[in-house]
Coordinates of N, CA and C in Angstrom, one line a residue:
M53 N 47.4 -15.2 -24.4 CA 47.2 -15.3 -25.9 C 47.5 -16.8 -26.2
A54 N 46.7 -17.4 -27.1 CA 46.8 -18.7 -27.5 C 48.0 -18.9 -28.4
Q55 N 48.7 -20.0 -28.3 CA 49.8 -20.4 -29.2 C 49.2 -20.8 -30.5
T56 N 49.8 -20.3 -31.6 CA 49.3 -20.6 -32.9 C 50.1 -21.7 -33.6
G57 N 49.4 -22.4 -34.6 CA 50.0 -23.4 -35.3 C 49.3 -23.6 -36.6
S58 N 49.5 -24.7 -37.3 CA 48.7 -25.0 -38.5 C 48.5 -26.5 -38.6
I59 N 47.4 -26.8 -39.4 CA 47.0 -28.2 -39.6 C 46.9 -28.3 -41.1
E60 N 47.6 -29.3 -41.7 CA 47.4 -29.7 -43.1 C 46.4 -30.8 -43.1
F61 N 45.2 -30.6 -43.7 CA 44.2 -31.6 -43.8 C 44.4 -32.3 -45.2
W62 N 44.6 -33.6 -45.2 CA 44.9 -34.3 -46.4 C 43.8 -35.4 -46.6
N63 N 43.0 -35.3 -47.6 CA 42.0 -36.3 -47.9 C 42.5 -37.5 -48.6
V64 N 42.7 -38.6 -47.8 CA 43.2 -39.9 -48.4 C 42.1 -40.8 -48.6
S65 N 40.9 -40.4 -48.5 CA 39.7 -41.3 -48.8 C 39.4 -41.2 -50.3
E66 N 38.4 -42.0 -50.7 CA 38.1 -42.0 -52.1 C 36.9 -41.1 -52.4
G67 N 36.4 -40.3 -51.5 CA 35.3 -39.4 -51.7 C 35.6 -38.0 -51.2
E68 N 34.7 -37.1 -51.5 CA 34.9 -35.7 -51.0 C 34.6 -35.6 -49.6
V69 N 35.4 -34.7 -48.9 CA 35.1 -34.5 -47.5 C 35.0 -33.0 -47.2
S70 N 34.3 -32.7 -46.1 CA 34.2 -31.3 -45.6 C 34.9 -31.2 -44.3
V71 N 35.6 -30.1 -44.1 CA 36.3 -29.8 -42.8 C 35.6 -28.7 -42.1
Y72 N 35.4 -28.8 -40.8 CA 34.7 -27.8 -40.0 C 35.6 -27.5 -38.8
R73 N 35.5 -26.2 -38.4 CA 36.1 -25.7 -37.2 C 35.0 -25.7 -36.1
L74 N 35.2 -26.1 -34.9 CA 34.2 -26.1 -33.9 C 34.4 -24.9 -33.0
R75 N 33.4 -24.0 -33.0 CA 33.5 -22.8 -32.2 C 32.2 -22.5 -31.6
D76 N 32.2 -22.2 -30.3 CA 31.0 -21.8 -29.6 C 29.9 -22.9 -29.7
G77 N 30.3 -24.1 -29.7 CA 29.3 -25.2 -29.8 C 28.7 -25.5 -31.2
S78 N 29.2 -24.8 -32.2 CA 28.7 -25.1 -33.5 C 29.8 -25.4 -34.5
E79 N 29.5 -26.0 -35.6 CA 30.4 -26.3 -36.7 C 30.4 -25.2 -37.7
Q80 N 31.6 -24.7 -38.0 CA 31.8 -23.7 -39.0 C 32.5 -24.3 -40.2
H81 N 31.8 -24.4 -41.4 CA 32.4 -25.0 -42.5 C 33.7 -24.2 -43.0
V82 N 34.8 -24.9 -43.3 CA 36.0 -24.2 -43.6 C 36.4 -24.5 -45.1
V83 N 36.4 -25.8 -45.5 CA 36.8 -26.2 -46.8 C 36.3 -27.6 -47.2
D84 N 36.1 -27.8 -48.5 CA 35.8 -29.1 -49.0 C 37.0 -29.6 -49.7
L85 N 37.3 -30.9 -49.6 CA 38.5 -31.5 -50.2 C 38.1 -32.7 -51.1
A86 N 38.6 -32.6 -52.3 CA 38.4 -33.8 -53.2 C 39.4 -34.8 -52.8
P87 N 39.3 -36.1 -53.3 CA 40.2 -37.1 -53.0 C 41.7 -36.7 -53.4
D88 N 42.6 -37.0 -52.5 CA 44.0 -36.6 -52.7 C 44.3 -35.2 -52.6
A89 N 43.4 -34.3 -52.2 CA 43.6 -32.9 -52.1 C 44.0 -32.6 -50.6
S90 N 44.6 -31.5 -50.4 CA 45.0 -31.0 -49.0 C 44.8 -29.5 -48.9
S91 N 44.7 -29.1 -47.7 CA 44.5 -27.7 -47.4 C 45.2 -27.4 -46.0
V92 N 46.0 -26.3 -46.0 CA 46.6 -25.9 -44.7 C 45.8 -24.8 -44.1
Q93 N 45.4 -25.0 -42.8 CA 44.6 -24.1 -42.0 C 45.3 -23.6 -40.8
A94 N 45.3 -22.3 -40.5 CA 45.8 -21.8 -39.3 C 44.9 -22.2 -38.1
T95 N 45.6 -22.5 -37.0 CA 44.8 -22.9 -35.8 C 45.5 -22.4 -34.6
F96 N 45.0 -22.8 -33.4 CA 45.7 -22.5 -32.2 C 45.6 -23.7 -31.3
A97 N 46.4 -23.8 -30.3 CA 46.4 -24.9 -29.3 C 45.1 -25.0 -28.7
G98 N 44.5 -26.2 -28.8 CA 43.2 -26.5 -28.2 C 42.0 -26.4 -29.1
E99 N 42.2 -25.8 -30.3 CA 41.0 -25.6 -31.2 C 40.6 -26.9 -31.8
K100 N 39.3 -27.2 -31.8 CA 38.8 -28.5 -32.3 C 38.4 -28.4 -33.7
W101 N 38.7 -29.5 -34.5 CA 38.3 -29.6 -35.9 C 37.6 -30.9 -36.2
L102 N 36.8 -30.9 -37.2 CA 36.0 -32.1 -37.5 C 36.0 -32.3 -39.0
A103 N 36.1 -33.6 -39.4 CA 36.0 -33.9 -40.9 C 34.7 -34.8 -41.1
R104 N 34.0 -34.5 -42.1 CA 32.8 -35.2 -42.4 C 32.8 -35.6 -43.9
D105 N 32.2 -36.8 -44.2 CA 31.9 -37.2 -45.6 C 31.0 -36.2 -46.2
K106 N 31.4 -35.6 -47.3 CA 30.5 -34.5 -47.9 C 29.2 -35.0 -48.3
A107 N 29.1 -36.2 -48.9 CA 27.9 -36.7 -49.4 C 26.9 -37.2 -48.3
T108 N 27.4 -37.8 -47.2 CA 26.5 -38.3 -46.2 C 26.5 -37.6 -44.9
G109 N 27.5 -36.7 -44.7 CA 27.5 -36.0 -43.4 C 28.1 -36.8 -42.3
V110 N 28.5 -38.1 -42.5 CA 29.0 -39.0 -41.5 C 30.4 -38.4 -41.0
E111 N 30.5 -38.4 -39.7 CA 31.8 -37.9 -39.1 C 32.9 -38.9 -39.5
L112 N 34.1 -38.4 -40.0 CA 35.2 -39.3 -40.3 C 36.3 -39.2 -39.3
G113 N 36.3 -38.1 -38.5 CA 37.3 -38.0 -37.5 C 37.4 -36.6 -37.0
S114 N 38.2 -36.4 -36.0 CA 38.4 -35.0 -35.4 C 39.9 -34.9 -35.0
V115 N 40.3 -33.7 -34.8 CA 41.7 -33.4 -34.4 C 41.7 -32.1 -33.6
T116 N 42.6 -32.0 -32.7 CA 42.7 -30.8 -31.9 C 44.0 -30.1 -32.3
G117 N 43.9 -28.8 -32.5 CA 45.1 -28.0 -32.9 C 46.2 -27.9 -31.8
T118 N 47.4 -27.7 -32.2 CA 48.5 -27.6 -31.3 C 49.3 -26.3 -31.7
A119 N 50.3 -26.0 -31.0 CA 51.1 -24.8 -31.3 C 52.1 -25.1 -32.5
G120 N 52.2 -26.3 -32.9 CA 53.1 -26.6 -34.0 C 52.4 -26.9 -35.3
Q121 N 53.1 -27.5 -36.3 CA 52.6 -27.9 -37.5 C 52.1 -29.4 -37.4
Q122 N 50.9 -29.6 -38.0 CA 50.3 -31.0 -37.9 C 49.9 -31.4 -39.3
L123 N 49.9 -32.7 -39.5 CA 49.3 -33.3 -40.7 C 48.2 -34.3 -40.3
Y124 N 47.0 -34.0 -40.8 CA 45.9 -34.9 -40.4 C 45.4 -35.6 -41.7
E125 N 45.5 -36.9 -41.7 CA 45.0 -37.7 -42.9 C 43.5 -38.0 -42.6
I126 N 42.7 -37.7 -43.5 CA 41.2 -38.0 -43.4 C 41.0 -39.2 -44.2
K127 N 40.5 -40.3 -43.5 CA 40.2 -41.6 -44.0 C 38.7 -41.9 -43.8
K128 N 38.2 -42.8 -44.6 CA 36.8 -43.3 -44.3 C 36.8 -44.1 -43.0
K129 N 35.7 -44.2 -42.4 CA 35.6 -45.0 -41.2 C 36.0 -46.4 -41.5
G130 N 36.7 -47.0 -40.5 CA 37.2 -48.4 -40.7 C 38.6 -48.3 -41.3
G131 N 39.2 -47.1 -41.5 CA 40.6 -47.0 -42.0 C 40.8 -47.2 -43.5
K132 N 39.7 -47.3 -44.2 CA 39.8 -47.5 -45.7 C 40.1 -46.2 -46.4
G133 N 41.2 -46.1 -47.0 CA 41.6 -44.9 -47.7 C 42.6 -45.3 -48.8
K134 N 43.0 -44.4 -49.5 CA 44.1 -44.7 -50.5 C 45.4 -44.8 -49.8
E135 N 46.3 -45.5 -50.3 CA 47.6 -45.6 -49.7 C 48.4 -44.3 -49.8
G136 N 49.0 -44.0 -48.7 CA 49.8 -42.7 -48.7 C 51.2 -43.0 -49.2
P137 N 52.0 -42.0 -49.2 CA 53.4 -42.1 -49.7 C 54.2 -43.1 -48.9
Q138 N 55.0 -43.9 -49.5 CA 55.8 -44.9 -48.9 C 57.2 -44.4 -48.7
K139 N 57.8 -44.8 -47.6 CA 59.2 -44.4 -47.4 C 60.0 -45.6 -48.0
S140 N 61.1 -45.2 -48.7 CA 61.9 -46.2 -49.3 C 63.3 -46.2 -48.6
G141 N 64.0 -47.3 -48.8 CA 65.3 -47.4 -48.3 C 65.4 -47.8 -46.8
S142 N 64.4 -48.4 -46.3 CA 64.5 -48.8 -44.9 C 64.5 -50.3 -44.8

C-alpha cells in the first residue's frame, strides 16, 4: 500500500493556473487556481503532478508526491511571481 500525504498548491504567479494529476500516461485536471489562491490535494508517494498556465497551456512546473505534507509554489517560467511571505526577526 502506498504511503499517503498531501500537497498544498499555492499560485504565486500573476495569472490563473491549472493543476493536473498524471495517471496512466494522461493528465487529469484537478483544480484551477486564481492568483494567490491555494488548494490542498491528497496524494501518495511517487504520484506525479503538473501545473500549467490556464490561458496558454504552458507547463509551469511539476512535483512528485511524498508521504508527508508538501507546499508547492507555482510560479511563471523564469521564476517571476508575486513575493511570498517574508520571515521577520532574522
